[in-house]
Coordinates of C-alpha atoms and ligand atoms in Angstrom, one line a residue:
X1477 CA 116.4 71.5 109.3
X1478 CA 118.5 74.0 111.2
X1479 CA 115.9 74.8 113.9
X1480 CA 115.0 71.2 114.6
X1481 CA 116.4 69.8 117.8
X1482 CA 116.6 66.2 116.6
X1483 CA 118.3 67.3 113.4
X1484 CA 120.8 69.0 115.5
X1485 CA 121.3 65.9 117.7
X1486 CA 121.6 63.9 114.4
X1487 CA 124.3 66.2 113.2
X1488 CA 126.1 66.2 116.5
X1489 CA 125.6 69.9 117.2
X1490 CA 123.7 69.0 120.4
X1491 CA 125.1 66.2 122.5
X1492 CA 123.2 63.1 123.2
X1493 CA 123.8 59.8 125.0
X1494 CA 124.0 57.6 121.9
X1495 CA 123.1 53.9 121.8
X1496 CA 123.4 53.3 118.1
X1497 CA 124.3 55.3 115.0
X1498 CA 124.8 54.7 111.3
X1499 CA 124.4 56.9 108.2
X1500 CA 120.6 56.6 108.2
X1501 CA 119.5 56.5 111.8
X1502 CA 120.4 57.5 115.4
X1503 CA 119.3 56.1 118.7
X1504 CA 119.9 58.0 121.9
X1505 CA 118.6 58.0 125.5
X1506 CA 115.5 60.2 126.2
X1507 CA 116.2 63.2 128.4
X1508 CA 113.1 62.4 130.5
X1509 CA 112.9 58.6 130.7
X1510 CA 109.5 57.1 131.4
X1511 CA 110.9 53.6 132.0
X1512 CA 114.2 52.1 133.2
X1513 CA 115.2 51.9 129.5
X1514 CA 113.7 54.7 127.3
X1515 CA 115.5 55.6 124.1
X1516 CA 114.5 57.4 120.9
X1517 CA 115.1 56.1 117.4
X1518 CA 115.2 58.8 114.7
X1519 CA 115.9 58.9 111.0
X1520 CA 118.7 61.4 110.3
X1521 CA 116.6 62.7 107.4
X1522 CA 114.1 65.4 108.7
X1523 CA 110.6 64.0 108.5
X1524 CA 108.2 66.0 110.6
X1525 CA 105.9 63.1 111.7
X1526 CA 104.5 59.7 110.7
X1527 CA 101.8 61.7 108.9
X1528 CA 104.5 63.2 106.6
X1529 CA 106.0 60.0 105.5
X1530 CA 105.9 59.4 101.7
X1531 CA 106.5 56.4 99.4
X1532 CA 110.0 57.6 99.1
X1533 CA 110.6 57.0 102.8
X1534 CA 109.3 53.4 102.8
X1535 CA 112.8 51.9 102.6
X1536 CA 114.0 54.1 105.5
X1537 CA 111.0 53.2 107.6
X1538 CA 111.5 49.6 106.9
X1539 CA 115.1 49.9 107.8
X1540 CA 114.2 51.5 111.2
X1541 CA 111.9 48.6 111.9
X1542 CA 114.6 46.0 111.2
X1543 CA 117.0 47.8 113.6
X1544 CA 114.6 47.9 116.5
X1545 CA 115.3 44.3 117.6
X1546 CA 119.0 44.9 117.3
X1547 CA 118.9 48.0 119.4
X1548 CA 116.6 46.3 121.9
X1549 CA 119.1 43.4 122.2
X1550 CA 122.0 45.8 122.9
X1551 CA 119.9 47.3 125.7
X1552 CA 119.1 43.9 127.2
X1553 CA 115.4 44.0 126.4
X1554 CA 115.2 40.2 126.0
X1555 CA 111.9 40.1 127.9
X1556 CA 110.1 42.5 125.5
X1557 CA 109.6 46.2 125.0
X1558 CA 107.2 48.8 123.7
X1559 CA 107.6 50.9 120.6
X1560 CA 105.6 54.1 120.5
X1561 CA 105.1 56.9 118.0
X1562 CA 103.3 60.0 119.0
X1563 CA 101.9 61.8 115.9
X1564 CA 100.6 65.3 115.8
X1565 CA 98.6 67.3 118.3
X1566 CA 96.2 64.6 119.4
X1567 CA 99.1 62.2 119.6
X1568 CA 100.9 64.6 121.9
X1569 CA 103.9 64.8 119.7
X1570 CA 106.2 67.5 121.2
X1571 CA 109.3 67.3 119.0
X1572 CA 108.4 67.7 115.3
X1573 CA 110.9 65.2 113.9
X1574 CA 109.8 61.6 113.4
X1575 CA 110.9 59.5 116.3
X1576 CA 110.0 56.2 117.9
X1577 CA 110.2 55.7 121.7
X1578 CA 111.6 52.3 122.7
X1579 CA 110.7 51.5 126.3
X1580 CA 111.6 48.5 128.4
X1581 CA 112.8 46.9 131.6
X1582 CA 109.4 47.4 133.3
X1583 CA 106.0 45.7 132.8
X1584 CA 103.9 48.1 130.7
X1585 CA 100.3 48.8 131.7
X1586 CA 97.5 47.6 129.4
X1587 CA 94.9 49.8 131.1
X1588 CA 95.2 53.1 129.3
X1589 CA 93.9 51.8 125.9
X1590 CA 90.9 50.2 127.7
X1591 CA 90.1 53.4 129.5
X1592 CA 90.4 55.8 126.7
X1593 CA 87.3 55.1 124.7
X1594 CA 84.4 57.6 124.4
X1595 CA 84.1 58.5 128.0
X1596 CA 82.2 61.8 128.5
X1597 CA 84.1 64.9 129.4
X1598 CA 85.0 65.1 133.1
X1599 CA 84.0 61.5 133.8
X1600 CA 86.0 59.4 136.2
X1601 CA 87.6 57.4 133.4
X1602 CA 88.6 60.5 131.5
X1603 CA 90.4 62.1 134.4
X1604 CA 92.1 58.8 135.3
X1605 CA 93.3 58.7 131.7
X1606 CA 94.9 62.1 132.0
X1607 CA 96.7 61.0 135.2
X1608 CA 97.9 57.8 133.8
X1609 CA 101.7 57.3 133.5
X1610 CA 102.9 58.4 130.0
X1611 CA 103.3 55.5 127.5
X1612 CA 101.0 53.1 129.5
Ligands
5GP1809 P1 107.2 63.2 121.9 O1 106.4 63.8 123.0 O2 107.4 64.3 120.7 O3 106.7 61.9 121.3 O4 108.6 62.9 122.5 C1 109.7 63.8 122.5 C2 110.7 63.2 123.5 O5 112.0 63.8 123.3 C3 110.3 63.4 124.9 O6 110.2 62.1 125.5 C4 111.5 64.2 125.5 O7 111.8 63.8 126.8 C5 112.6 64.0 124.5 N1 113.5 65.1 124.3 C6 113.1 66.4 124.1 N2 114.2 67.1 123.9 C7 115.3 66.3 124.1 C8 116.7 66.5 124.0 O8 117.2 67.6 123.8 N3 117.5 65.4 124.2 C9 117.0 64.2 124.4 N4 117.8 63.1 124.6 N5 115.6 63.9 124.5 C10 114.8 65.0 124.3
ZN1810 ZN1 114.6 67.4 112.2

């Protein structure tokens, strides 16, 4: 898609700091890292979000999952990592081209998911949730 920033990165029209590339996928460093290691893994094919994946994409999605550990190893993430997908409006997806955030080299926080239940609007836990560090 010509107006998609990640398609343009995939086609080399916009420069990126590449970590891995083949004919199907690209991995590059995030512009605004939320951890000492923060890269994005994208399919070169334009898929808007996880919600737009079809049966036809299952091989490609499986392929991405098999590449995660390989990319993590090249980045020295032998102590573990977090893989994140933000989907749609509630998922706070900002770039509408499917991508997975691979984060590592810091201890991730477990607290956000515990905090985020059904807290009433304006409650302490809700406002803390909004102030939480992204991807924790
Ligand atoms: P989302 O919020 O959609 O899950 O994540 C989009 C990510 O893309 C953000 O972490 C943002 O920093 C990153 N990003 C946005 N534009 C660019 C860009 O032009 N180059 C790179 N390397 N990362 C980008
Ligand atoms: Zn795209």
